[in-house]
């Protein structure tokens, strides 16, 4: 099974402020959207084969809001595109990785995603992403 880096998620307090930095570096901000279920707004910065996903919490209460309160702004997770998420989950479990999600949840653009707990992945929150089709 072949995986590849698809995006790096970065927690920010204000999307518009963070976007400006990437624009100044010559990158394009492709879109901005609300993921109400996840309690956040996000923007994608096109950065070659992978993207940078800027994440702003809608409020202080959700997981991302708590992350910002305790850790401040910065790298939040790294995401890999996988061809078959159920197979990737099985492989991850066999490797001893702790999945945060029991089953895939809906992500943006019709994707299905699961997260791997940083406590079982050398301190990095990992996201597995299966694209539709
Ligand atoms: Co992500």
mmCIF file with all atom_site columns, C-alpha atoms and ligand atoms in Angstrom:
data_model
loop_
_atom_site.group_PDB
_atom_site.id
_atom_site.type_symbol
_atom_site.label_atom_id
_atom_site.label_alt_id
_atom_site.label_comp_id
_atom_site.label_asym_id
_atom_site.label_entity_id
_atom_site.label_seq_id
_atom_site.pdbx_PDB_ins_code
_atom_site.Cartn_x
_atom_site.Cartn_y
_atom_site.Cartn_z
_atom_site.occupancy
_atom_site.B_iso_or_equiv
_atom_site.pdbx_formal_charge
_atom_site.auth_seq_id
_atom_site.auth_comp_id
_atom_site.auth_asym_id
_atom_site.auth_atom_id
_atom_site.pdbx_PDB_model_num
ATOM   1   C  CA  . UNK A 1 1   ? 0.000   0.000  0.000  1.00 0.00 ? 1   UNK A CA  1
ATOM   2   C  CA  . UNK A 1 2   ? 1.424   3.363  -1.014 1.00 0.00 ? 2   UNK A CA  1
ATOM   3   C  CA  . UNK A 1 3   ? 0.757   6.491  1.013  1.00 0.00 ? 3   UNK A CA  1
ATOM   4   C  CA  . UNK A 1 4   ? 1.878   10.025 0.366  1.00 0.00 ? 4   UNK A CA  1
ATOM   5   C  CA  . UNK A 1 5   ? 1.946   13.285 2.265  1.00 0.00 ? 5   UNK A CA  1
ATOM   6   C  CA  . UNK A 1 6   ? -1.195  15.242 1.393  1.00 0.00 ? 6   UNK A CA  1
ATOM   7   C  CA  . UNK A 1 7   ? -1.239  18.114 3.870  1.00 0.00 ? 7   UNK A CA  1
ATOM   8   C  CA  . UNK A 1 8   ? 0.165   19.567 7.054  1.00 0.00 ? 8   UNK A CA  1
ATOM   9   C  CA  . UNK A 1 9   ? -2.421  20.971 9.447  1.00 0.00 ? 9   UNK A CA  1
ATOM   10  C  CA  . UNK A 1 10  ? -1.484  24.121 11.353 1.00 0.00 ? 10  UNK A CA  1
ATOM   11  C  CA  . UNK A 1 11  ? -3.508  25.553 14.234 1.00 0.00 ? 11  UNK A CA  1
ATOM   12  C  CA  . UNK A 1 12  ? -3.901  29.333 14.023 1.00 0.00 ? 12  UNK A CA  1
ATOM   13  C  CA  . UNK A 1 13  ? -5.923  31.909 15.913 1.00 0.00 ? 13  UNK A CA  1
ATOM   14  C  CA  . UNK A 1 14  ? -7.024  33.821 12.807 1.00 0.00 ? 14  UNK A CA  1
ATOM   15  C  CA  . UNK A 1 15  ? -7.035  32.395 9.273  1.00 0.00 ? 15  UNK A CA  1
ATOM   16  C  CA  . UNK A 1 16  ? -6.745  35.744 7.530  1.00 0.00 ? 16  UNK A CA  1
ATOM   17  C  CA  . UNK A 1 17  ? -3.617  36.703 9.475  1.00 0.00 ? 17  UNK A CA  1
ATOM   18  C  CA  . UNK A 1 18  ? -1.939  33.351 8.863  1.00 0.00 ? 18  UNK A CA  1
ATOM   19  C  CA  . UNK A 1 19  ? -2.862  33.309 5.165  1.00 0.00 ? 19  UNK A CA  1
ATOM   20  C  CA  . UNK A 1 20  ? -0.995  36.575 4.679  1.00 0.00 ? 20  UNK A CA  1
ATOM   21  C  CA  . UNK A 1 21  ? 2.300   34.979 5.663  1.00 0.00 ? 21  UNK A CA  1
ATOM   22  C  CA  . UNK A 1 22  ? 1.965   32.222 3.078  1.00 0.00 ? 22  UNK A CA  1
ATOM   23  C  CA  . UNK A 1 23  ? 0.902   34.692 0.388  1.00 0.00 ? 23  UNK A CA  1
ATOM   24  C  CA  . UNK A 1 24  ? 3.994   36.726 1.197  1.00 0.00 ? 24  UNK A CA  1
ATOM   25  C  CA  . UNK A 1 25  ? 6.020   33.555 0.605  1.00 0.00 ? 25  UNK A CA  1
ATOM   26  C  CA  . UNK A 1 26  ? 4.523   33.304 -2.892 1.00 0.00 ? 26  UNK A CA  1
ATOM   27  C  CA  . UNK A 1 27  ? 1.965   30.579 -2.188 1.00 0.00 ? 27  UNK A CA  1
ATOM   28  C  CA  . UNK A 1 28  ? -1.707  30.664 -3.191 1.00 0.00 ? 28  UNK A CA  1
ATOM   29  C  CA  . UNK A 1 29  ? -4.542  30.281 -0.725 1.00 0.00 ? 29  UNK A CA  1
ATOM   30  C  CA  . UNK A 1 30  ? -6.967  28.113 -2.665 1.00 0.00 ? 30  UNK A CA  1
ATOM   31  C  CA  . UNK A 1 31  ? -10.095 28.197 -0.582 1.00 0.00 ? 31  UNK A CA  1
ATOM   32  C  CA  . UNK A 1 32  ? -11.576 28.892 2.801  1.00 0.00 ? 32  UNK A CA  1
ATOM   33  C  CA  . UNK A 1 33  ? -14.416 26.882 4.312  1.00 0.00 ? 33  UNK A CA  1
ATOM   34  C  CA  . UNK A 1 34  ? -16.271 26.095 7.515  1.00 0.00 ? 34  UNK A CA  1
ATOM   35  C  CA  . UNK A 1 35  ? -16.339 22.576 8.980  1.00 0.00 ? 35  UNK A CA  1
ATOM   36  C  CA  . UNK A 1 36  ? -19.109 23.170 11.512 1.00 0.00 ? 36  UNK A CA  1
ATOM   37  C  CA  . UNK A 1 37  ? -19.085 19.595 12.814 1.00 0.00 ? 37  UNK A CA  1
ATOM   38  C  CA  . UNK A 1 38  ? -15.390 19.862 13.625 1.00 0.00 ? 38  UNK A CA  1
ATOM   39  C  CA  . UNK A 1 39  ? -15.898 23.331 15.105 1.00 0.00 ? 39  UNK A CA  1
ATOM   40  C  CA  . UNK A 1 40  ? -13.413 25.042 12.856 1.00 0.00 ? 40  UNK A CA  1
ATOM   41  C  CA  . UNK A 1 41  ? -12.744 27.171 9.789  1.00 0.00 ? 41  UNK A CA  1
ATOM   42  C  CA  . UNK A 1 42  ? -10.017 26.128 7.427  1.00 0.00 ? 42  UNK A CA  1
ATOM   43  C  CA  . UNK A 1 43  ? -8.061  27.364 4.456  1.00 0.00 ? 43  UNK A CA  1
ATOM   44  C  CA  . UNK A 1 44  ? -5.836  25.427 2.090  1.00 0.00 ? 44  UNK A CA  1
ATOM   45  C  CA  . UNK A 1 45  ? -2.518  26.830 0.932  1.00 0.00 ? 45  UNK A CA  1
ATOM   46  C  CA  . UNK A 1 46  ? -1.267  25.226 -2.277 1.00 0.00 ? 46  UNK A CA  1
ATOM   47  C  CA  . UNK A 1 47  ? 2.320   24.106 -1.714 1.00 0.00 ? 47  UNK A CA  1
ATOM   48  C  CA  . UNK A 1 48  ? 3.300   21.763 -4.526 1.00 0.00 ? 48  UNK A CA  1
ATOM   49  C  CA  . UNK A 1 49  ? 2.153   18.148 -4.262 1.00 0.00 ? 49  UNK A CA  1
ATOM   50  C  CA  . UNK A 1 50  ? 0.974   18.691 -0.690 1.00 0.00 ? 50  UNK A CA  1
ATOM   51  C  CA  . UNK A 1 51  ? -0.967  21.511 0.928  1.00 0.00 ? 51  UNK A CA  1
ATOM   52  C  CA  . UNK A 1 52  ? -0.897  23.432 4.145  1.00 0.00 ? 52  UNK A CA  1
ATOM   53  C  CA  . UNK A 1 53  ? -4.229  23.281 5.975  1.00 0.00 ? 53  UNK A CA  1
ATOM   54  C  CA  . UNK A 1 54  ? -4.729  26.290 8.228  1.00 0.00 ? 54  UNK A CA  1
ATOM   55  C  CA  . UNK A 1 55  ? -7.173  25.576 11.049 1.00 0.00 ? 55  UNK A CA  1
ATOM   56  C  CA  . UNK A 1 56  ? -8.950  28.207 13.126 1.00 0.00 ? 56  UNK A CA  1
ATOM   57  C  CA  . UNK A 1 57  ? -11.345 27.109 15.897 1.00 0.00 ? 57  UNK A CA  1
ATOM   58  C  CA  . UNK A 1 58  ? -14.873 28.496 15.822 1.00 0.00 ? 58  UNK A CA  1
ATOM   59  C  CA  . UNK A 1 59  ? -14.759 28.720 19.621 1.00 0.00 ? 59  UNK A CA  1
ATOM   60  C  CA  . UNK A 1 60  ? -12.571 27.890 22.619 1.00 0.00 ? 60  UNK A CA  1
ATOM   61  C  CA  . UNK A 1 61  ? -14.412 24.704 23.586 1.00 0.00 ? 61  UNK A CA  1
ATOM   62  C  CA  . UNK A 1 62  ? -13.534 22.198 20.872 1.00 0.00 ? 62  UNK A CA  1
ATOM   63  C  CA  . UNK A 1 63  ? -10.460 20.042 20.475 1.00 0.00 ? 63  UNK A CA  1
ATOM   64  C  CA  . UNK A 1 64  ? -8.670  22.639 18.352 1.00 0.00 ? 64  UNK A CA  1
ATOM   65  C  CA  . UNK A 1 65  ? -9.560  25.449 20.767 1.00 0.00 ? 65  UNK A CA  1
ATOM   66  C  CA  . UNK A 1 66  ? -8.114  23.425 23.626 1.00 0.00 ? 66  UNK A CA  1
ATOM   67  C  CA  . UNK A 1 67  ? -4.990  22.673 21.559 1.00 0.00 ? 67  UNK A CA  1
ATOM   68  C  CA  . UNK A 1 68  ? -4.466  26.418 20.980 1.00 0.00 ? 68  UNK A CA  1
ATOM   69  C  CA  . UNK A 1 69  ? -5.017  27.216 24.660 1.00 0.00 ? 69  UNK A CA  1
ATOM   70  C  CA  . UNK A 1 70  ? -2.493  24.687 25.865 1.00 0.00 ? 70  UNK A CA  1
ATOM   71  C  CA  . UNK A 1 71  ? 0.058   24.602 23.041 1.00 0.00 ? 71  UNK A CA  1
ATOM   72  C  CA  . UNK A 1 72  ? -0.424  27.846 21.153 1.00 0.00 ? 72  UNK A CA  1
ATOM   73  C  CA  . UNK A 1 73  ? -0.244  28.194 17.384 1.00 0.00 ? 73  UNK A CA  1
ATOM   74  C  CA  . UNK A 1 74  ? 1.773   25.700 15.396 1.00 0.00 ? 74  UNK A CA  1
ATOM   75  C  CA  . UNK A 1 75  ? 1.874   22.364 13.630 1.00 0.00 ? 75  UNK A CA  1
ATOM   76  C  CA  . UNK A 1 76  ? -1.208  20.360 14.625 1.00 0.00 ? 76  UNK A CA  1
ATOM   77  C  CA  . UNK A 1 77  ? -1.128  17.245 12.435 1.00 0.00 ? 77  UNK A CA  1
ATOM   78  C  CA  . UNK A 1 78  ? 0.378   15.619 9.351  1.00 0.00 ? 78  UNK A CA  1
ATOM   79  C  CA  . UNK A 1 79  ? -1.920  13.926 6.851  1.00 0.00 ? 79  UNK A CA  1
ATOM   80  C  CA  . UNK A 1 80  ? -1.234  11.059 4.473  1.00 0.00 ? 80  UNK A CA  1
ATOM   81  C  CA  . UNK A 1 81  ? -3.400  10.079 1.544  1.00 0.00 ? 81  UNK A CA  1
ATOM   82  C  CA  . UNK A 1 82  ? -4.056  6.344  1.522  1.00 0.00 ? 82  UNK A CA  1
ATOM   83  C  CA  . UNK A 1 83  ? -5.766  4.320  -1.224 1.00 0.00 ? 83  UNK A CA  1
ATOM   84  C  CA  . UNK A 1 84  ? -7.932  2.255  1.152  1.00 0.00 ? 84  UNK A CA  1
ATOM   85  C  CA  . UNK A 1 85  ? -8.642  3.660  4.606  1.00 0.00 ? 85  UNK A CA  1
ATOM   86  C  CA  . UNK A 1 86  ? -9.975  0.426  6.119  1.00 0.00 ? 86  UNK A CA  1
ATOM   87  C  CA  . UNK A 1 87  ? -6.824  -1.370 5.026  1.00 0.00 ? 87  UNK A CA  1
ATOM   88  C  CA  . UNK A 1 88  ? -4.668  1.502  6.339  1.00 0.00 ? 88  UNK A CA  1
ATOM   89  C  CA  . UNK A 1 89  ? -6.502  1.337  9.691  1.00 0.00 ? 89  UNK A CA  1
ATOM   90  C  CA  . UNK A 1 90  ? -5.911  -2.404 9.931  1.00 0.00 ? 90  UNK A CA  1
ATOM   91  C  CA  . UNK A 1 91  ? -2.229  -1.959 9.125  1.00 0.00 ? 91  UNK A CA  1
ATOM   92  C  CA  . UNK A 1 92  ? -1.921  0.848  11.682 1.00 0.00 ? 92  UNK A CA  1
ATOM   93  C  CA  . UNK A 1 93  ? -3.581  -1.271 14.378 1.00 0.00 ? 93  UNK A CA  1
ATOM   94  C  CA  . UNK A 1 94  ? -1.281  -4.203 13.621 1.00 0.00 ? 94  UNK A CA  1
ATOM   95  C  CA  . UNK A 1 95  ? 1.678   -1.821 13.933 1.00 0.00 ? 95  UNK A CA  1
ATOM   96  C  CA  . UNK A 1 96  ? 0.505   -0.907 17.424 1.00 0.00 ? 96  UNK A CA  1
ATOM   97  C  CA  . UNK A 1 97  ? -0.745  2.573  16.563 1.00 0.00 ? 97  UNK A CA  1
ATOM   98  C  CA  . UNK A 1 98  ? -3.713  3.854  18.573 1.00 0.00 ? 98  UNK A CA  1
ATOM   99  C  CA  . UNK A 1 99  ? -6.553  5.094  16.367 1.00 0.00 ? 99  UNK A CA  1
ATOM   100 C  CA  . UNK A 1 100 ? -8.594  7.986  17.780 1.00 0.00 ? 100 UNK A CA  1
ATOM   101 C  CA  . UNK A 1 101 ? -11.503 7.111  15.501 1.00 0.00 ? 101 UNK A CA  1
ATOM   102 C  CA  . UNK A 1 102 ? -13.195 3.710  15.607 1.00 0.00 ? 102 UNK A CA  1
ATOM   103 C  CA  . UNK A 1 103 ? -14.333 4.194  12.024 1.00 0.00 ? 103 UNK A CA  1
ATOM   104 C  CA  . UNK A 1 104 ? -13.637 6.763  9.288  1.00 0.00 ? 104 UNK A CA  1
ATOM   105 C  CA  . UNK A 1 105 ? -15.342 10.134 9.642  1.00 0.00 ? 105 UNK A CA  1
ATOM   106 C  CA  . UNK A 1 106 ? -16.289 12.525 6.866  1.00 0.00 ? 106 UNK A CA  1
ATOM   107 C  CA  . UNK A 1 107 ? -13.661 15.126 5.990  1.00 0.00 ? 107 UNK A CA  1
ATOM   108 C  CA  . UNK A 1 108 ? -13.735 18.032 3.539  1.00 0.00 ? 108 UNK A CA  1
ATOM   109 C  CA  . UNK A 1 109 ? -14.094 17.375 -0.209 1.00 0.00 ? 109 UNK A CA  1
ATOM   110 C  CA  . UNK A 1 110 ? -15.910 14.090 0.399  1.00 0.00 ? 110 UNK A CA  1
ATOM   111 C  CA  . UNK A 1 111 ? -12.880 12.465 1.968  1.00 0.00 ? 111 UNK A CA  1
ATOM   112 C  CA  . UNK A 1 112 ? -12.942 9.858  4.729  1.00 0.00 ? 112 UNK A CA  1
ATOM   113 C  CA  . UNK A 1 113 ? -10.408 10.374 7.490  1.00 0.00 ? 113 UNK A CA  1
ATOM   114 C  CA  . UNK A 1 114 ? -9.140  8.856  10.730 1.00 0.00 ? 114 UNK A CA  1
ATOM   115 C  CA  . UNK A 1 115 ? -6.645  10.195 13.231 1.00 0.00 ? 115 UNK A CA  1
ATOM   116 C  CA  . UNK A 1 116 ? -3.846  8.322  14.989 1.00 0.00 ? 116 UNK A CA  1
ATOM   117 C  CA  . UNK A 1 117 ? -3.094  9.362  18.562 1.00 0.00 ? 117 UNK A CA  1
ATOM   118 C  CA  . UNK A 1 118 ? 0.209   11.243 18.944 1.00 0.00 ? 118 UNK A CA  1
ATOM   119 C  CA  . UNK A 1 119 ? 0.959   9.190  22.050 1.00 0.00 ? 119 UNK A CA  1
ATOM   120 C  CA  . UNK A 1 120 ? 1.496   6.156  19.836 1.00 0.00 ? 120 UNK A CA  1
ATOM   121 C  CA  . UNK A 1 121 ? 3.219   8.031  16.993 1.00 0.00 ? 121 UNK A CA  1
ATOM   122 C  CA  . UNK A 1 122 ? 6.236   9.722  18.570 1.00 0.00 ? 122 UNK A CA  1
ATOM   123 C  CA  . UNK A 1 123 ? 4.319   12.847 19.503 1.00 0.00 ? 123 UNK A CA  1
ATOM   124 C  CA  . UNK A 1 124 ? 2.758   13.599 16.112 1.00 0.00 ? 124 UNK A CA  1
ATOM   125 C  CA  . UNK A 1 125 ? -0.988  13.561 15.461 1.00 0.00 ? 125 UNK A CA  1
ATOM   126 C  CA  . UNK A 1 126 ? -1.325  11.675 12.168 1.00 0.00 ? 126 UNK A CA  1
ATOM   127 C  CA  . UNK A 1 127 ? -4.318  11.813 9.823  1.00 0.00 ? 127 UNK A CA  1
ATOM   128 C  CA  . UNK A 1 128 ? -5.089  9.192  7.193  1.00 0.00 ? 128 UNK A CA  1
ATOM   129 C  CA  . UNK A 1 129 ? -7.158  10.456 4.260  1.00 0.00 ? 129 UNK A CA  1
ATOM   130 C  CA  . UNK A 1 130 ? -8.974  8.460  1.601  1.00 0.00 ? 130 UNK A CA  1
ATOM   131 C  CA  . UNK A 1 131 ? -10.151 10.559 -1.318 1.00 0.00 ? 131 UNK A CA  1
ATOM   132 C  CA  . UNK A 1 132 ? -13.491 9.775  -2.974 1.00 0.00 ? 132 UNK A CA  1
ATOM   133 C  CA  . UNK A 1 133 ? -13.724 7.722  -6.142 1.00 0.00 ? 133 UNK A CA  1
HETATM 134 CO CO1 . LIG B 2 .   ? -6.115  17.553 8.101  1.00 0.00 ? 1   LIG B CO1 1
#
